[in-house]
Tab-separated table of C-alpha atoms in Angstrom:
chain	number	residue	atom	x	y	z
Y	1	UNK	CA	94.862	82.295	142.814
Y	2	UNK	CA	91.249	82.087	141.409
Y	3	UNK	CA	88.038	81.290	142.683
Y	4	UNK	CA	85.470	81.219	140.028
Y	5	UNK	CA	82.622	79.243	138.007
Y	6	UNK	CA	84.436	78.661	135.043
Y	7	UNK	CA	87.995	77.539	133.857
Y	8	UNK	CA	90.056	80.564	133.357
Y	9	UNK	CA	93.625	81.583	131.714
Y	10	UNK	CA	94.153	84.237	134.352
Y	11	UNK	CA	95.743	82.103	137.313
Y	12	UNK	CA	97.820	83.837	139.812
Y	13	UNK	CA	101.596	83.115	140.512
Y	14	UNK	CA	103.189	81.681	143.473
Y	15	UNK	CA	106.843	81.313	143.918
Y	16	UNK	CA	108.365	79.048	147.072
Y	17	UNK	CA	111.595	78.380	148.251
Y	18	UNK	CA	112.278	76.523	151.229
Y	19	UNK	CA	115.972	75.482	152.652
Y	20	UNK	CA	114.595	72.555	155.281
Y	21	UNK	CA	111.600	70.241	154.584
Y	22	UNK	CA	109.951	68.426	157.996
Y	23	UNK	CA	106.970	67.165	156.522
Y	24	UNK	CA	106.345	63.635	157.344
Y	25	UNK	CA	105.683	60.781	154.552
Y	26	UNK	CA	103.254	58.295	155.162
Y	27	UNK	CA	106.435	55.675	154.509
Y	28	UNK	CA	108.505	57.449	156.897
Y	29	UNK	CA	108.166	55.455	160.158
Y	30	UNK	CA	108.819	58.264	162.905
Y	31	UNK	CA	106.965	58.842	166.464
Y	32	UNK	CA	104.998	61.833	165.418
Y	33	UNK	CA	101.715	63.569	166.758
Y	34	UNK	CA	100.388	64.570	163.140
Y	35	UNK	CA	102.078	64.254	160.106
Y	36	UNK	CA	102.937	67.627	160.354
Y	37	UNK	CA	106.636	67.560	161.673
Y	38	UNK	CA	109.515	65.546	160.994
Y	39	UNK	CA	112.983	66.311	162.755
Y	40	UNK	CA	115.274	63.783	161.507
Y	41	UNK	CA	118.216	65.719	160.576
Y	42	UNK	CA	119.144	63.246	157.855
Y	43	UNK	CA	116.067	63.878	156.408
Y	44	UNK	CA	116.111	67.750	155.620
Y	45	UNK	CA	115.823	68.830	152.118
Y	46	UNK	CA	116.155	71.955	150.382
Y	47	UNK	CA	113.215	73.240	148.158
Y	48	UNK	CA	113.129	75.895	145.370
Y	49	UNK	CA	110.030	76.499	143.748
Y	50	UNK	CA	107.934	78.751	142.098
Y	51	UNK	CA	104.040	78.469	141.274
Y	52	UNK	CA	101.418	79.984	139.244
Y	53	UNK	CA	98.001	79.052	141.063
Y	54	UNK	CA	94.268	78.926	140.552
Y	55	UNK	CA	91.339	77.158	142.591
Y	56	UNK	CA	88.436	76.580	140.227
Y	57	UNK	CA	85.042	75.421	141.291
Y	58	UNK	CA	83.973	73.081	138.073
Y	59	UNK	CA	80.372	73.994	138.216
Y	60	UNK	CA	78.418	76.523	136.798
Y	61	UNK	CA	80.795	77.319	134.427
Y	62	UNK	CA	79.236	80.285	132.632
Y	63	UNK	CA	78.848	82.140	135.468
Y	64	UNK	CA	82.289	83.707	135.518
Y	65	UNK	CA	82.234	84.705	139.664
Y	66	UNK	CA	85.312	84.615	141.227
Y	67	UNK	CA	88.275	85.562	143.132
Y	68	UNK	CA	91.813	86.137	141.234
Y	69	UNK	CA	95.269	86.605	143.562
Y	70	UNK	CA	97.910	87.635	141.297
Y	71	UNK	CA	100.538	88.929	144.163
Y	72	UNK	CA	100.757	91.783	141.862
Y	73	UNK	CA	99.180	94.425	144.609
Y	74	UNK	CA	101.307	93.415	146.984
Y	75	UNK	CA	104.273	94.995	148.487
Y	76	UNK	CA	107.524	92.789	147.446
Y	77	UNK	CA	109.503	92.355	150.770
Y	78	UNK	CA	106.839	92.049	152.927
Y	79	UNK	CA	104.730	89.161	154.348
Y	80	UNK	CA	102.151	87.629	152.372
Y	81	UNK	CA	99.888	86.643	155.628
Y	82	UNK	CA	100.258	90.574	156.989
Y	83	UNK	CA	98.767	92.027	153.800
Y	84	UNK	CA	96.203	89.004	152.640
Y	85	UNK	CA	95.001	88.081	155.922
Y	86	UNK	CA	91.430	87.312	154.640
Y	87	UNK	CA	92.863	84.511	152.601
Y	88	UNK	CA	96.521	83.390	153.848
Y	89	UNK	CA	97.062	82.338	156.909
Y	90	UNK	CA	100.269	80.575	159.040
Y	91	UNK	CA	100.296	76.911	160.177
Y	92	UNK	CA	100.547	78.720	163.766
Y	93	UNK	CA	98.809	81.554	163.002
Y	94	UNK	CA	101.773	83.739	163.037
Y	95	UNK	CA	101.052	86.638	160.173
Y	96	UNK	CA	104.603	88.764	160.659
Y	97	UNK	CA	106.289	86.047	162.265
Y	98	UNK	CA	108.936	83.846	160.949
Y	99	UNK	CA	106.209	81.633	159.555
Y	100	UNK	CA	104.981	84.174	156.987
Y	101	UNK	CA	106.344	84.032	153.303
Y	102	UNK	CA	107.672	87.382	151.595
Y	103	UNK	CA	106.009	88.454	148.357
Y	104	UNK	CA	109.412	88.785	146.210
Y	105	UNK	CA	109.970	90.305	142.890
Y	106	UNK	CA	113.169	88.408	142.183
Y	107	UNK	CA	111.311	86.031	139.835
Y	108	UNK	CA	108.236	85.110	138.688
Y	109	UNK	CA	106.306	82.985	136.148
Y	110	UNK	CA	104.660	86.313	134.331
Y	111	UNK	CA	104.431	89.929	135.418
Y	112	UNK	CA	106.669	90.820	138.799
Y	113	UNK	CA	105.610	89.036	141.581
Y	114	UNK	CA	105.757	85.955	143.477
Y	115	UNK	CA	106.003	84.295	146.778
Y	116	UNK	CA	109.374	82.996	148.257
Y	117	UNK	CA	108.824	80.511	151.227
Y	118	UNK	CA	111.888	79.593	152.816
Y	119	UNK	CA	113.085	78.679	156.219
Y	120	UNK	CA	110.370	78.264	158.812
Y	121	UNK	CA	107.606	80.035	156.297
Y	122	UNK	CA	104.828	77.554	156.558
Y	123	UNK	CA	101.775	79.037	154.613
Y	124	UNK	CA	98.114	77.851	154.132
Y	125	UNK	CA	95.589	79.224	151.699
Y	126	UNK	CA	91.997	78.911	153.223
Y	127	UNK	CA	89.413	76.989	151.185
Y	128	UNK	CA	86.699	77.585	153.488
Y	129	UNK	CA	85.819	73.966	154.278
Y	130	UNK	CA	84.069	73.152	150.866
Y	131	UNK	CA	81.825	70.248	151.752
Y	132	UNK	CA	80.238	69.887	148.135
Y	133	UNK	CA	81.267	70.851	144.412
Y	134	UNK	CA	84.065	69.913	142.172
Y	135	UNK	CA	87.181	72.031	142.596
Y	136	UNK	CA	90.318	72.533	140.610
Y	137	UNK	CA	93.442	73.491	142.381
Y	138	UNK	CA	95.987	73.910	139.568
Y	139	UNK	CA	99.756	75.658	139.411
Y	140	UNK	CA	102.756	75.936	137.497
Y	141	UNK	CA	105.640	74.778	139.472
Y	142	UNK	CA	109.427	75.560	138.955
Y	143	UNK	CA	111.831	73.389	140.964
Y	144	UNK	CA	115.600	74.345	140.761
Y	145	UNK	CA	118.093	71.852	140.100
Y	146	UNK	CA	119.188	69.864	142.918
Y	147	UNK	CA	116.095	71.408	145.110
Y	148	UNK	CA	113.291	69.596	146.241
Y	149	UNK	CA	109.355	70.479	146.403
Y	150	UNK	CA	106.283	69.931	148.927
Y	151	UNK	CA	102.501	70.858	148.720
Y	152	UNK	CA	99.642	69.409	150.352
Y	153	UNK	CA	96.101	69.671	150.553
Y	154	UNK	CA	94.060	69.245	153.637
Y	155	UNK	CA	90.339	68.097	154.452
Y	156	UNK	CA	90.216	69.772	157.868
Y	157	UNK	CA	93.007	72.351	159.101
Y	158	UNK	CA	93.294	72.359	162.670
Y	159	UNK	CA	96.822	72.430	163.670
Y	160	UNK	CA	98.814	69.703	165.448
Y	161	UNK	CA	95.412	67.631	164.896
Y	162	UNK	CA	94.648	68.215	161.045
Y	163	UNK	CA	93.463	65.846	158.896
Y	164	UNK	CA	95.392	65.250	155.195
Y	165	UNK	CA	93.962	64.842	152.210
Y	166	UNK	CA	97.192	64.662	150.181
Y	167	UNK	CA	100.481	65.081	150.212
Y	168	UNK	CA	103.009	65.927	147.105
Y	169	UNK	CA	106.810	65.725	147.309
Y	170	UNK	CA	108.807	66.964	144.516
Y	171	UNK	CA	112.542	65.365	145.029
Y	172	UNK	CA	115.728	66.657	144.219
Y	173	UNK	CA	116.377	64.071	141.086
Y	174	UNK	CA	113.505	64.842	138.582
Y	175	UNK	CA	111.408	62.145	140.538
Y	176	UNK	CA	108.055	62.732	143.069
Y	177	UNK	CA	105.515	61.041	145.268
Y	178	UNK	CA	101.745	61.420	145.781
Y	179	UNK	CA	100.686	60.195	148.944
Y	180	UNK	CA	96.942	59.468	149.842
Y	181	UNK	CA	94.654	56.945	150.833
Y	182	UNK	CA	97.474	54.681	152.392
Y	183	UNK	CA	99.225	54.378	149.155
Y	184	UNK	CA	101.789	56.223	146.857
Y	185	UNK	CA	102.580	56.874	143.092
Y	186	UNK	CA	105.652	57.728	141.449
Y	187	UNK	CA	105.989	60.320	138.621
Y	188	UNK	CA	109.011	62.331	136.969
Y	189	UNK	CA	109.143	65.851	136.494
Y	190	UNK	CA	111.874	68.374	134.967
Y	191	UNK	CA	113.731	70.403	137.149
Y	192	UNK	CA	114.420	74.307	136.362
Y	193	UNK	CA	111.164	74.437	134.036
Y	194	UNK	CA	107.742	75.427	134.684
Y	195	UNK	CA	105.313	72.405	134.658
Y	196	UNK	CA	101.489	72.140	135.099
Y	197	UNK	CA	99.809	70.472	138.104
Y	198	UNK	CA	96.608	69.797	138.273
Y	199	UNK	CA	94.382	68.740	141.512
Y	200	UNK	CA	90.606	67.548	141.133
Y	201	UNK	CA	88.625	67.291	144.200
Y	202	UNK	CA	85.354	66.098	143.492
Y	203	UNK	CA	83.427	66.015	146.687
Y	204	UNK	CA	80.127	65.416	145.250
Y	205	UNK	CA	81.297	62.192	144.196
Y	206	UNK	CA	84.086	61.959	146.755
Y	207	UNK	CA	86.788	61.167	144.402
Y	208	UNK	CA	90.268	62.994	143.507
Y	209	UNK	CA	93.251	63.054	140.637
Y	210	UNK	CA	96.376	64.584	140.721
Y	211	UNK	CA	97.787	65.280	137.175
Y	212	UNK	CA	101.473	66.697	136.614
Y	213	UNK	CA	102.712	67.930	133.352
Y	214	UNK	CA	99.374	66.927	131.681
Y	215	UNK	CA	99.671	63.221	133.025
Y	216	UNK	CA	97.301	61.535	135.729
Y	217	UNK	CA	99.782	60.419	138.155
Y	218	UNK	CA	97.311	59.123	140.752
Y	219	UNK	CA	93.351	59.041	141.774
Y	220	UNK	CA	91.840	58.083	144.874
Y	221	UNK	CA	88.701	58.216	147.331
Y	222	UNK	CA	89.186	61.536	148.330
Y	223	UNK	CA	87.711	60.843	151.986
Y	224	UNK	CA	90.011	57.863	152.891
Y	225	UNK	CA	92.295	61.069	153.531
Y	226	UNK	CA	96.272	60.449	153.631
Y	227	UNK	CA	96.576	57.320	155.562
Y	228	UNK	CA	93.658	55.724	154.269
Y	229	UNK	CA	91.500	55.655	157.370
Y	230	UNK	CA	89.616	58.535	157.254
Y	231	UNK	CA	85.755	58.941	156.147
Y	232	UNK	CA	85.780	63.182	155.824
Y	233	UNK	CA	84.211	64.731	152.570
Y	234	UNK	CA	85.641	67.852	152.883
Y	235	UNK	CA	88.323	70.229	151.324
Y	236	UNK	CA	89.590	73.037	153.905
Y	237	UNK	CA	93.382	74.367	152.654
Y	238	UNK	CA	96.394	73.961	150.540
Y	239	UNK	CA	99.483	74.056	152.121
Y	240	UNK	CA	102.786	75.241	151.057
Y	241	UNK	CA	106.264	74.632	153.624
């Protein structure tokens, strides 16, 4: 993770693997108290993802201040949230539990370490409730052949009452879907290859864009949230599940 006031080449590595997907799409009509869980057995999916991630304020680019997270200082085999509680937490605040993903040295974009998310792991990066400014949340990801992936950005994290800004699904057939503002857009991606993903969140102008493999996939009014009915101009967390 990089939090800084300029574009940086020093991005962090985040690797994700999951054996199940309970994320609810807006297009799936299941009764639930939130967009958090979907427990239909026929909707369970398998995922393998590896990420190189950065979070960059796009203003004051010359200042060069920021936070860099590359997982290299952590112990492989130990939980991320137990090692970095100031930045990472789980959905139910369960550092050290089954929700807490482990740092791994089995695969990385560069260096030695990445983050492995599997099974019940459900991790979030605290973006500290930004209400102004322009930000880029960027990463490289790799989805293994026949697997799927997910990430989402939240306007406001509050457990089952959270407000989603966008959800992005990478399906097992090399196709994916971005869902936000009550609509969706499809895209193609290459499995077993590293691809860049860029999320531009402009809170000052209430606008958001997602680029996958350097191509603009979707842009929307950020405050509309996932369903299109929100009015919240805020960026609070990044979720991998």
